[in-house]
JSON list of C-alpha atoms in Angstrom, two decimals:
[
{"chain": "A", "resi": 1, "resn": "MET", "atom": "CA", "xyz": [20.35, -9.74, -0.73]},
{"chain": "A", "resi": 2, "resn": "PRO", "atom": "CA", "xyz": [18.62, -6.35, -0.65]},
{"chain": "A", "resi": 3, "resn": "THR", "atom": "CA", "xyz": [21.02, -3.48, -2.33]},
{"chain": "A", "resi": 4, "resn": "LYS", "atom": "CA", "xyz": [19.89, -1.35, 0.90]},
{"chain": "A", "resi": 5, "resn": "SER", "atom": "CA", "xyz": [19.38, -1.95, 4.62]},
{"chain": "A", "resi": 6, "resn": "TYR", "atom": "CA", "xyz": [17.90, 0.76, 6.84]},
{"chain": "A", "resi": 7, "resn": "GLU", "atom": "CA", "xyz": [21.07, -0.15, 9.18]},
{"chain": "A", "resi": 8, "resn": "GLN", "atom": "CA", "xyz": [18.28, 0.38, 12.03]},
{"chain": "A", "resi": 9, "resn": "TYR", "atom": "CA", "xyz": [18.06, -1.61, 15.62]},
{"chain": "A", "resi": 10, "resn": "CYS", "atom": "CA", "xyz": [14.65, -2.32, 15.02]},
{"chain": "A", "resi": 11, "resn": "THR", "atom": "CA", "xyz": [12.42, -5.62, 14.10]},
{"chain": "A", "resi": 12, "resn": "ILE", "atom": "CA", "xyz": [10.27, -3.81, 11.45]},
{"chain": "A", "resi": 13, "resn": "ALA", "atom": "CA", "xyz": [13.51, -2.16, 9.68]},
{"chain": "A", "resi": 14, "resn": "THR", "atom": "CA", "xyz": [14.93, -5.96, 10.23]},
{"chain": "A", "resi": 15, "resn": "ALA", "atom": "CA", "xyz": [12.31, -7.43, 8.58]},
{"chain": "A", "resi": 16, "resn": "LEU", "atom": "CA", "xyz": [12.27, -5.06, 6.02]},
{"chain": "A", "resi": 17, "resn": "ASP", "atom": "CA", "xyz": [15.68, -5.51, 5.20]},
{"chain": "A", "resi": 18, "resn": "MET", "atom": "CA", "xyz": [14.19, -9.59, 4.34]},
{"chain": "A", "resi": 19, "resn": "VAL", "atom": "CA", "xyz": [11.39, -8.63, 2.41]},
{"chain": "A", "resi": 20, "resn": "GLY", "atom": "CA", "xyz": [11.69, -5.28, 1.58]},
{"chain": "A", "resi": 21, "resn": "ASP", "atom": "CA", "xyz": [12.16, -5.40, -1.85]},
{"chain": "A", "resi": 22, "resn": "ARG", "atom": "CA", "xyz": [10.00, -4.62, -4.60]},
{"chain": "A", "resi": 23, "resn": "TRP", "atom": "CA", "xyz": [8.05, -8.07, -5.51]},
{"chain": "A", "resi": 24, "resn": "ALA", "atom": "CA", "xyz": [9.04, -10.07, -2.59]},
{"chain": "A", "resi": 25, "resn": "LEU", "atom": "CA", "xyz": [6.14, -10.05, -0.75]},
{"chain": "A", "resi": 26, "resn": "LEU", "atom": "CA", "xyz": [4.27, -10.88, -3.98]},
{"chain": "A", "resi": 27, "resn": "VAL", "atom": "CA", "xyz": [6.35, -13.87, -4.05]},
{"chain": "A", "resi": 28, "resn": "LEU", "atom": "CA", "xyz": [6.22, -15.11, -1.14]},
{"chain": "A", "resi": 29, "resn": "ARG", "atom": "CA", "xyz": [2.19, -14.37, -1.36]},
{"chain": "A", "resi": 30, "resn": "GLU", "atom": "CA", "xyz": [2.55, -16.52, -4.79]},
{"chain": "A", "resi": 31, "resn": "LEU", "atom": "CA", "xyz": [4.17, -19.51, -2.09]},
{"chain": "A", "resi": 32, "resn": "SER", "atom": "CA", "xyz": [2.14, -18.95, 0.70]},
{"chain": "A", "resi": 33, "resn": "PHE", "atom": "CA", "xyz": [-0.74, -20.87, -1.89]},
{"chain": "A", "resi": 34, "resn": "GLY", "atom": "CA", "xyz": [1.64, -23.60, -2.62]},
{"chain": "A", "resi": 35, "resn": "GLU", "atom": "CA", "xyz": [4.52, -24.83, -4.30]},
{"chain": "A", "resi": 36, "resn": "ARG", "atom": "CA", "xyz": [5.63, -23.30, -7.45]},
{"chain": "A", "resi": 37, "resn": "ARG", "atom": "CA", "xyz": [7.35, -23.60, -10.42]},
{"chain": "A", "resi": 38, "resn": "PHE", "atom": "CA", "xyz": [9.48, -20.64, -12.06]},
{"chain": "A", "resi": 39, "resn": "THR", "atom": "CA", "xyz": [6.99, -20.00, -14.80]},
{"chain": "A", "resi": 40, "resn": "ASP", "atom": "CA", "xyz": [4.10, -20.25, -12.53]},
{"chain": "A", "resi": 41, "resn": "LEU", "atom": "CA", "xyz": [5.29, -17.77, -10.14]},
{"chain": "A", "resi": 42, "resn": "LYS", "atom": "CA", "xyz": [6.24, -15.90, -13.81]},
{"chain": "A", "resi": 43, "resn": "ALA", "atom": "CA", "xyz": [2.40, -16.04, -14.32]},
{"chain": "A", "resi": 44, "resn": "GLY", "atom": "CA", "xyz": [1.28, -14.98, -11.38]},
{"chain": "A", "resi": 45, "resn": "LEU", "atom": "CA", "xyz": [3.14, -12.17, -11.19]},
{"chain": "A", "resi": 46, "resn": "PRO", "atom": "CA", "xyz": [2.37, -10.22, -14.84]},
{"chain": "A", "resi": 47, "resn": "GLY", "atom": "CA", "xyz": [5.32, -7.63, -14.60]},
{"chain": "A", "resi": 48, "resn": "ILE", "atom": "CA", "xyz": [8.03, -8.60, -13.42]},
{"chain": "A", "resi": 49, "resn": "ALA", "atom": "CA", "xyz": [11.11, -8.77, -15.14]},
{"chain": "A", "resi": 50, "resn": "THR", "atom": "CA", "xyz": [12.67, -12.82, -15.61]},
{"chain": "A", "resi": 51, "resn": "ASN", "atom": "CA", "xyz": [15.82, -11.55, -14.29]},
{"chain": "A", "resi": 52, "resn": "LEU", "atom": "CA", "xyz": [14.11, -9.57, -10.93]},
{"chain": "A", "resi": 53, "resn": "LEU", "atom": "CA", "xyz": [12.47, -12.93, -10.15]},
{"chain": "A", "resi": 54, "resn": "THR", "atom": "CA", "xyz": [15.02, -14.86, -9.95]},
{"chain": "A", "resi": 55, "resn": "ASP", "atom": "CA", "xyz": [17.08, -12.20, -7.86]},
{"chain": "A", "resi": 56, "resn": "ARG", "atom": "CA", "xyz": [13.96, -12.09, -5.36]},
{"chain": "A", "resi": 57, "resn": "LEU", "atom": "CA", "xyz": [13.71, -16.00, -5.17]},
{"chain": "A", "resi": 58, "resn": "ARG", "atom": "CA", "xyz": [17.71, -16.39, -4.53]},
{"chain": "A", "resi": 59, "resn": "SER", "atom": "CA", "xyz": [17.67, -13.01, -1.93]},
{"chain": "A", "resi": 60, "resn": "LEU", "atom": "CA", "xyz": [14.88, -14.71, -0.06]},
{"chain": "A", "resi": 61, "resn": "GLU", "atom": "CA", "xyz": [16.73, -18.41, -0.36]},
{"chain": "A", "resi": 62, "resn": "GLU", "atom": "CA", "xyz": [19.35, -16.71, 1.58]},
{"chain": "A", "resi": 63, "resn": "HIS", "atom": "CA", "xyz": [17.86, -15.24, 3.99]},
{"chain": "A", "resi": 64, "resn": "GLY", "atom": "CA", "xyz": [15.99, -18.59, 5.30]},
{"chain": "A", "resi": 65, "resn": "LEU", "atom": "CA", "xyz": [12.79, -17.88, 3.62]},
{"chain": "A", "resi": 66, "resn": "VAL", "atom": "CA", "xyz": [12.37, -20.29, 0.52]},
{"chain": "A", "resi": 67, "resn": "GLU", "atom": "CA", "xyz": [14.06, -23.00, -0.41]},
{"chain": "A", "resi": 68, "resn": "LYS", "atom": "CA", "xyz": [14.50, -24.55, -3.61]},
{"chain": "A", "resi": 69, "resn": "ARG", "atom": "CA", "xyz": [13.71, -28.41, -4.54]},
{"chain": "A", "resi": 70, "resn": "GLU", "atom": "CA", "xyz": [13.75, -31.26, -7.73]},
{"chain": "A", "resi": 71, "resn": "LEU", "atom": "CA", "xyz": [10.64, -32.98, -7.73]},
{"chain": "A", "resi": 72, "resn": "PRO", "atom": "CA", "xyz": [11.15, -37.23, -8.70]},
{"chain": "A", "resi": 73, "resn": "ALA", "atom": "CA", "xyz": [10.44, -38.46, -12.04]},
{"chain": "A", "resi": 74, "resn": "PRO", "atom": "CA", "xyz": [7.43, -38.46, -13.60]},
{"chain": "A", "resi": 75, "resn": "ALA", "atom": "CA", "xyz": [7.67, -34.86, -12.36]},
{"chain": "A", "resi": 76, "resn": "ALA", "atom": "CA", "xyz": [11.11, -34.28, -12.64]},
{"chain": "A", "resi": 77, "resn": "ARG", "atom": "CA", "xyz": [10.95, -30.77, -12.08]},
{"chain": "A", "resi": 78, "resn": "THR", "atom": "CA", "xyz": [12.33, -27.60, -10.05]},
{"chain": "A", "resi": 79, "resn": "VAL", "atom": "CA", "xyz": [9.77, -26.46, -7.61]},
{"chain": "A", "resi": 80, "resn": "TYR", "atom": "CA", "xyz": [10.18, -23.36, -4.89]},
{"chain": "A", "resi": 81, "resn": "GLY", "atom": "CA", "xyz": [8.38, -23.61, -1.80]},
{"chain": "A", "resi": 82, "resn": "LEU", "atom": "CA", "xyz": [8.58, -21.78, 1.82]},
{"chain": "A", "resi": 83, "resn": "THR", "atom": "CA", "xyz": [10.84, -23.13, 4.56]},
{"chain": "A", "resi": 84, "resn": "ARG", "atom": "CA", "xyz": [9.72, -23.52, 7.86]},
{"chain": "A", "resi": 85, "resn": "ALA", "atom": "CA", "xyz": [10.76, -19.98, 8.75]},
{"chain": "A", "resi": 86, "resn": "GLY", "atom": "CA", "xyz": [9.23, -18.74, 5.81]},
{"chain": "A", "resi": 87, "resn": "THR", "atom": "CA", "xyz": [5.56, -19.95, 6.58]},
{"chain": "A", "resi": 88, "resn": "ARG", "atom": "CA", "xyz": [5.59, -17.53, 9.58]},
{"chain": "A", "resi": 89, "resn": "ILE", "atom": "CA", "xyz": [4.88, -14.61, 6.66]},
{"chain": "A", "resi": 90, "resn": "ARG", "atom": "CA", "xyz": [1.72, -16.40, 6.49]},
{"chain": "A", "resi": 91, "resn": "PRO", "atom": "CA", "xyz": [-0.74, -14.43, 9.07]},
{"chain": "A", "resi": 92, "resn": "VAL", "atom": "CA", "xyz": [1.94, -11.18, 8.09]},
{"chain": "A", "resi": 93, "resn": "LEU", "atom": "CA", "xyz": [0.69, -11.33, 4.60]},
{"chain": "A", "resi": 94, "resn": "ARG", "atom": "CA", "xyz": [-2.96, -12.34, 6.01]},
{"chain": "A", "resi": 95, "resn": "GLU", "atom": "CA", "xyz": [-3.23, -9.19, 7.60]},
{"chain": "A", "resi": 96, "resn": "ILE", "atom": "CA", "xyz": [-1.66, -7.18, 5.03]},
{"chain": "A", "resi": 97, "resn": "ALA", "atom": "CA", "xyz": [-4.28, -7.97, 2.55]},
{"chain": "A", "resi": 98, "resn": "ARG", "atom": "CA", "xyz": [-6.94, -7.29, 5.56]},
{"chain": "A", "resi": 99, "resn": "PHE", "atom": "CA", "xyz": [-5.83, -4.27, 5.66]},
{"chain": "A", "resi": 100, "resn": "GLY", "atom": "CA", "xyz": [-5.48, -3.51, 1.69]},
{"chain": "A", "resi": 101, "resn": "MET", "atom": "CA", "xyz": [-8.95, -4.47, 0.93]},
{"chain": "A", "resi": 102, "resn": "PRO", "atom": "CA", "xyz": [-11.30, -1.63, 2.03]},
{"chain": "A", "resi": 103, "resn": "TYR", "atom": "CA", "xyz": [-9.04, 0.68, -0.50]},
{"chain": "A", "resi": 104, "resn": "LEU", "atom": "CA", "xyz": [-9.77, -2.17, -3.12]},
{"chain": "A", "resi": 105, "resn": "ALA", "atom": "CA", "xyz": [-11.36, -1.04, -6.72]},
{"chain": "A", "resi": 106, "resn": "THR", "atom": "CA", "xyz": [-14.47, -2.66, -7.53]},
{"chain": "A", "resi": 107, "resn": "ALA", "atom": "CA", "xyz": [-13.02, -5.67, -9.52]},
{"chain": "A", "resi": 108, "resn": "GLU", "atom": "CA", "xyz": [-14.27, -5.91, -12.60]},
{"chain": "A", "resi": 109, "resn": "GLU", "atom": "CA", "xyz": [-15.42, -9.21, -14.19]},
{"chain": "A", "resi": 110, "resn": "GLY", "atom": "CA", "xyz": [-12.20, -11.75, -15.29]},
{"chain": "A", "resi": 111, "resn": "GLU", "atom": "CA", "xyz": [-10.15, -9.27, -13.54]},
{"chain": "A", "resi": 112, "resn": "VAL", "atom": "CA", "xyz": [-9.22, -11.28, -10.63]},
{"chain": "A", "resi": 113, "resn": "ARG", "atom": "CA", "xyz": [-7.56, -14.85, -10.51]},
{"chain": "A", "resi": 114, "resn": "PRO", "atom": "CA", "xyz": [-9.82, -17.25, -8.67]},
{"chain": "A", "resi": 115, "resn": "LEU", "atom": "CA", "xyz": [-6.56, -18.35, -6.83]},
{"chain": "A", "resi": 116, "resn": "MET", "atom": "CA", "xyz": [-6.81, -14.66, -5.58]},
{"chain": "A", "resi": 117, "resn": "ALA", "atom": "CA", "xyz": [-10.24, -14.87, -4.50]},
{"chain": "A", "resi": 118, "resn": "VAL", "atom": "CA", "xyz": [-10.32, -17.73, -2.85]},
{"chain": "A", "resi": 119, "resn": "TYR", "atom": "CA", "xyz": [-6.69, -17.20, -0.60]},
{"chain": "A", "resi": 120, "resn": "GLY", "atom": "CA", "xyz": [-6.25, -13.78, -1.08]},
{"chain": "A", "resi": 121, "resn": "GLY", "atom": "CA", "xyz": [-10.12, -12.82, -0.21]},
{"chain": "A", "resi": 122, "resn": "ALA", "atom": "CA", "xyz": [-12.13, -15.28, 1.24]},
{"chain": "A", "resi": 123, "resn": "GLY", "atom": "CA", "xyz": [-8.74, -16.36, 3.29]},
{"chain": "A", "resi": 124, "resn": "ALA", "atom": "CA", "xyz": [-7.24, -13.38, 4.28]},
{"chain": "A", "resi": 125, "resn": "LEU", "atom": "CA", "xyz": [-10.34, -13.08, 6.65]},
{"chain": "A", "resi": 126, "resn": "PHE", "atom": "CA", "xyz": [-10.11, -16.16, 8.04]},
{"chain": "A", "resi": 127, "resn": "ASP", "atom": "CA", "xyz": [-10.71, -15.53, 12.23]},
{"chain": "A", "resi": 128, "resn": "PRO", "atom": "CA", "xyz": [-9.32, -18.80, 13.94]},
{"chain": "A", "resi": 129, "resn": "VAL", "atom": "CA", "xyz": [-10.62, -17.86, 17.08]},
{"chain": "A", "resi": 130, "resn": "ALA", "atom": "CA", "xyz": [-13.99, -18.30, 15.49]},
{"chain": "A", "resi": 131, "resn": "ALA", "atom": "CA", "xyz": [-13.16, -21.46, 13.99]},
{"chain": "A", "resi": 132, "resn": "ALA", "atom": "CA", "xyz": [-12.15, -22.96, 17.27]},
{"chain": "A", "resi": 133, "resn": "GLY", "atom": "CA", "xyz": [-13.67, -26.72, 17.27]},
{"chain": "A", "resi": 134, "resn": "ILE", "atom": "CA", "xyz": [-15.28, -26.11, 14.26]},
{"chain": "A", "resi": 135, "resn": "ASP", "atom": "CA", "xyz": [-15.11, -28.26, 11.13]},
{"chain": "A", "resi": 136, "resn": "LEU", "atom": "CA", "xyz": [-16.33, -27.10, 7.55]},
{"chain": "A", "resi": 137, "resn": "ARG", "atom": "CA", "xyz": [-15.18, -28.33, 4.12]},
{"chain": "A", "resi": 138, "resn": "VAL", "atom": "CA", "xyz": [-15.83, -25.43, 1.31]},
{"chain": "A", "resi": 139, "resn": "ARG", "atom": "CA", "xyz": [-15.97, -26.05, -2.13]},
{"chain": "A", "resi": 140, "resn": "PHE", "atom": "CA", "xyz": [-15.35, -22.69, -4.71]},
{"chain": "A", "resi": 141, "resn": "VAL", "atom": "CA", "xyz": [-15.87, -23.20, -8.27]},
{"chain": "A", "resi": 142, "resn": "LEU", "atom": "CA", "xyz": [-15.07, -19.60, -9.76]},
{"chain": "A", "resi": 143, "resn": "ASP", "atom": "CA", "xyz": [-14.81, -18.77, -13.49]},
{"chain": "A", "resi": 144, "resn": "GLY", "atom": "CA", "xyz": [-14.48, -22.66, -14.25]},
{"chain": "A", "resi": 145, "resn": "GLU", "atom": "CA", "xyz": [-11.79, -23.10, -11.76]},
{"chain": "A", "resi": 146, "resn": "GLU", "atom": "CA", "xyz": [-12.25, -24.88, -9.02]},
{"chain": "A", "resi": 147, "resn": "HIS", "atom": "CA", "xyz": [-10.39, -24.71, -5.10]},
{"chain": "A", "resi": 148, "resn": "TRP", "atom": "CA", "xyz": [-11.11, -26.07, -1.65]},
{"chain": "A", "resi": 149, "resn": "LEU", "atom": "CA", "xyz": [-10.43, -24.98, 2.11]},
{"chain": "A", "resi": 150, "resn": "GLU", "atom": "CA", "xyz": [-11.32, -26.64, 5.02]},
{"chain": "A", "resi": 151, "resn": "LEU", "atom": "CA", "xyz": [-11.54, -25.29, 8.60]},
{"chain": "A", "resi": 152, "resn": "ARG", "atom": "CA", "xyz": [-10.44, -27.83, 10.96]},
{"chain": "A", "resi": 153, "resn": "ASP", "atom": "CA", "xyz": [-10.11, -27.03, 15.00]},
{"chain": "A", "resi": 154, "resn": "GLY", "atom": "CA", "xyz": [-8.80, -23.13, 14.18]},
{"chain": "A", "resi": 155, "resn": "ARG", "atom": "CA", "xyz": [-6.85, -24.26, 11.31]},
{"chain": "A", "resi": 156, "resn": "LEU", "atom": "CA", "xyz": [-7.31, -23.50, 7.85]},
{"chain": "A", "resi": 157, "resn": "ARG", "atom": "CA", "xyz": [-5.83, -25.38, 4.88]},
{"chain": "A", "resi": 158, "resn": "ARG", "atom": "CA", "xyz": [-6.60, -26.93, 1.66]},
{"chain": "A", "resi": 159, "resn": "ALA", "atom": "CA", "xyz": [-9.21, -29.55, 1.60]},
{"chain": "A", "resi": 160, "resn": "ASP", "atom": "CA", "xyz": [-9.38, -33.49, 0.66]},
{"chain": "A", "resi": 161, "resn": "THR", "atom": "CA", "xyz": [-11.56, -33.54, -2.85]},
{"chain": "A", "resi": 162, "resn": "SER", "atom": "CA", "xyz": [-13.00, -36.72, -2.19]},
{"chain": "A", "resi": 163, "resn": "GLN", "atom": "CA", "xyz": [-14.83, -35.63, 0.82]},
{"chain": "A", "resi": 164, "resn": "SER", "atom": "CA", "xyz": [-18.20, -34.59, -0.08]},
{"chain": "A", "resi": 165, "resn": "PRO", "atom": "CA", "xyz": [-18.22, -30.67, 0.67]},
{"chain": "A", "resi": 166, "resn": "ASP", "atom": "CA", "xyz": [-20.49, -29.09, 3.73]},
{"chain": "A", "resi": 167, "resn": "LEU", "atom": "CA", "xyz": [-20.85, -25.67, 1.15]},
{"chain": "A", "resi": 168, "resn": "THR", "atom": "CA", "xyz": [-20.05, -25.24, -2.66]},
{"chain": "A", "resi": 169, "resn": "ILE", "atom": "CA", "xyz": [-20.03, -21.43, -3.54]},
{"chain": "A", "resi": 170, "resn": "THR", "atom": "CA", "xyz": [-20.27, -20.75, -7.05]},
{"chain": "A", "resi": 171, "resn": "GLY", "atom": "CA", "xyz": [-19.56, -17.67, -9.63]},
{"chain": "A", "resi": 172, "resn": "SER", "atom": "CA", "xyz": [-16.89, -15.37, -10.21]},
{"chain": "A", "resi": 173, "resn": "ALA", "atom": "CA", "xyz": [-13.75, -13.88, -8.07]},
{"chain": "A", "resi": 174, "resn": "ALA", "atom": "CA", "xyz": [-14.78, -10.73, -8.46]},
{"chain": "A", "resi": 175, "resn": "ALA", "atom": "CA", "xyz": [-17.49, -11.36, -7.15]},
{"chain": "A", "resi": 176, "resn": "LEU", "atom": "CA", "xyz": [-16.09, -13.57, -4.25]},
{"chain": "A", "resi": 177, "resn": "PHE", "atom": "CA", "xyz": [-13.92, -10.46, -3.68]},
{"chain": "A", "resi": 178, "resn": "GLU", "atom": "CA", "xyz": [-17.24, -8.16, -3.23]},
{"chain": "A", "resi": 179, "resn": "LEU", "atom": "CA", "xyz": [-18.61, -10.63, -0.87]},
{"chain": "A", "resi": 180, "resn": "SER", "atom": "CA", "xyz": [-15.30, -10.52, 1.55]},
{"chain": "A", "resi": 181, "resn": "ARG", "atom": "CA", "xyz": [-15.20, -6.97, 1.45]},
{"chain": "A", "resi": 182, "resn": "GLY", "atom": "CA", "xyz": [-18.69, -6.57, 2.86]},
{"chain": "A", "resi": 183, "resn": "THR", "atom": "CA", "xyz": [-21.13, -6.88, 0.21]},
{"chain": "A", "resi": 184, "resn": "ASP", "atom": "CA", "xyz": [-24.40, -7.87, 1.08]},
{"chain": "A", "resi": 185, "resn": "PRO", "atom": "CA", "xyz": [-24.65, -11.65, -0.64]},
{"chain": "A", "resi": 186, "resn": "ARG", "atom": "CA", "xyz": [-28.28, -10.58, -2.35]},
{"chain": "A", "resi": 187, "resn": "ALA", "atom": "CA", "xyz": [-26.51, -7.91, -3.56]},
{"chain": "A", "resi": 188, "resn": "LEU", "atom": "CA", "xyz": [-24.71, -10.54, -5.83]},
{"chain": "A", "resi": 189, "resn": "ALA", "atom": "CA", "xyz": [-27.36, -13.25, -6.36]},
{"chain": "A", "resi": 190, "resn": "ASP", "atom": "CA", "xyz": [-27.17, -13.16, -10.12]},
{"chain": "A", "resi": 191, "resn": "ARG", "atom": "CA", "xyz": [-23.39, -13.30, -9.86]},
{"chain": "A", "resi": 192, "resn": "LEU", "atom": "CA", "xyz": [-22.26, -15.83, -6.50]},
{"chain": "A", "resi": 193, "resn": "THR", "atom": "CA", "xyz": [-24.62, -18.83, -5.27]},
{"chain": "A", "resi": 194, "resn": "ILE", "atom": "CA", "xyz": [-23.82, -20.70, -1.56]},
{"chain": "A", "resi": 195, "resn": "GLU", "atom": "CA", "xyz": [-25.71, -23.54, -1.83]},
{"chain": "A", "resi": 196, "resn": "GLY", "atom": "CA", "xyz": [-25.34, -25.90, 1.45]},
{"chain": "A", "resi": 197, "resn": "PRO", "atom": "CA", "xyz": [-27.16, -26.14, 5.10]},
{"chain": "A", "resi": 198, "resn": "ALA", "atom": "CA", "xyz": [-28.32, -22.82, 6.50]},
{"chain": "A", "resi": 199, "resn": "ALA", "atom": "CA", "xyz": [-26.23, -23.95, 9.40]},
{"chain": "A", "resi": 200, "resn": "ALA", "atom": "CA", "xyz": [-23.05, -24.05, 7.29]},
{"chain": "A", "resi": 201, "resn": "ARG", "atom": "CA", "xyz": [-23.35, -20.91, 5.68]},
{"chain": "A", "resi": 202, "resn": "ARG", "atom": "CA", "xyz": [-23.84, -19.30, 9.27]},
{"chain": "A", "resi": 203, "resn": "THR", "atom": "CA", "xyz": [-20.66, -20.83, 9.88]},
{"chain": "A", "resi": 204, "resn": "PHE", "atom": "CA", "xyz": [-19.13, -19.37, 7.13]},
{"chain": "A", "resi": 205, "resn": "ALA", "atom": "CA", "xyz": [-20.21, -16.17, 7.63]},
{"chain": "A", "resi": 206, "resn": "ARG", "atom": "CA", "xyz": [-18.89, -16.23, 10.70]},
{"chain": "A", "resi": 207, "resn": "CYS", "atom": "CA", "xyz": [-15.42, -17.66, 10.52]},
{"chain": "A", "resi": 208, "resn": "PHE", "atom": "CA", "xyz": [-14.76, -15.13, 7.76]},
{"chain": "A", "resi": 209, "resn": "PRO", "atom": "CA", "xyz": [-16.68, -12.02, 8.43]},
{"chain": "A", "resi": 210, "resn": "PRO", "atom": "CA", "xyz": [-15.86, -9.31, 6.15]},
{"chain": "A", "resi": 211, "resn": "VAL", "atom": "CA", "xyz": [-13.85, -6.29, 5.43]},
{"chain": "A", "resi": 212, "resn": "GLY", "atom": "CA", "xyz": [-16.04, -3.34, 5.29]}
]
């Protein structure tokens, strides 16, 4: 539980009592990408002490936002994930990401995790209203790491990789973040390529409007 409370009858204060401790939102950010082992969380949160990560996970579990489960053999490992209540933080994280994006300094090559560029960069820009009735599969190959997203009926989710993509975006994670911040794609041509039909490219631009 948090060591201090705002002790105010206020929805914002109550939410901050639950997720306002240092690192708590970043732990939730990592779990919003999918289930993670403790070591995965530690790797995705450089700088957090092991005992502090343990404390944050315990607090979030007590608040009913995070759950721990044991995977069966052959995986046989403990993973953490968001509960049904915890998934309600996803749109909050998306709006915080949109708020913070204009204040980001230009990223250096190799500084951005591909996972973060896809889900925390492009994913934060997703407009469900613009995506209503749209089916689009996007394959990202960033710094040699592959991720897939699918738009379907106004929802964004991980895509089934067994089918062909409508668009393939290849290049650096830093360049994808620059695209998300509104940099003209032509200025990124040597660092990021978008392959696919013109109609699919227009759909992507409409459903992921940049924050400038």
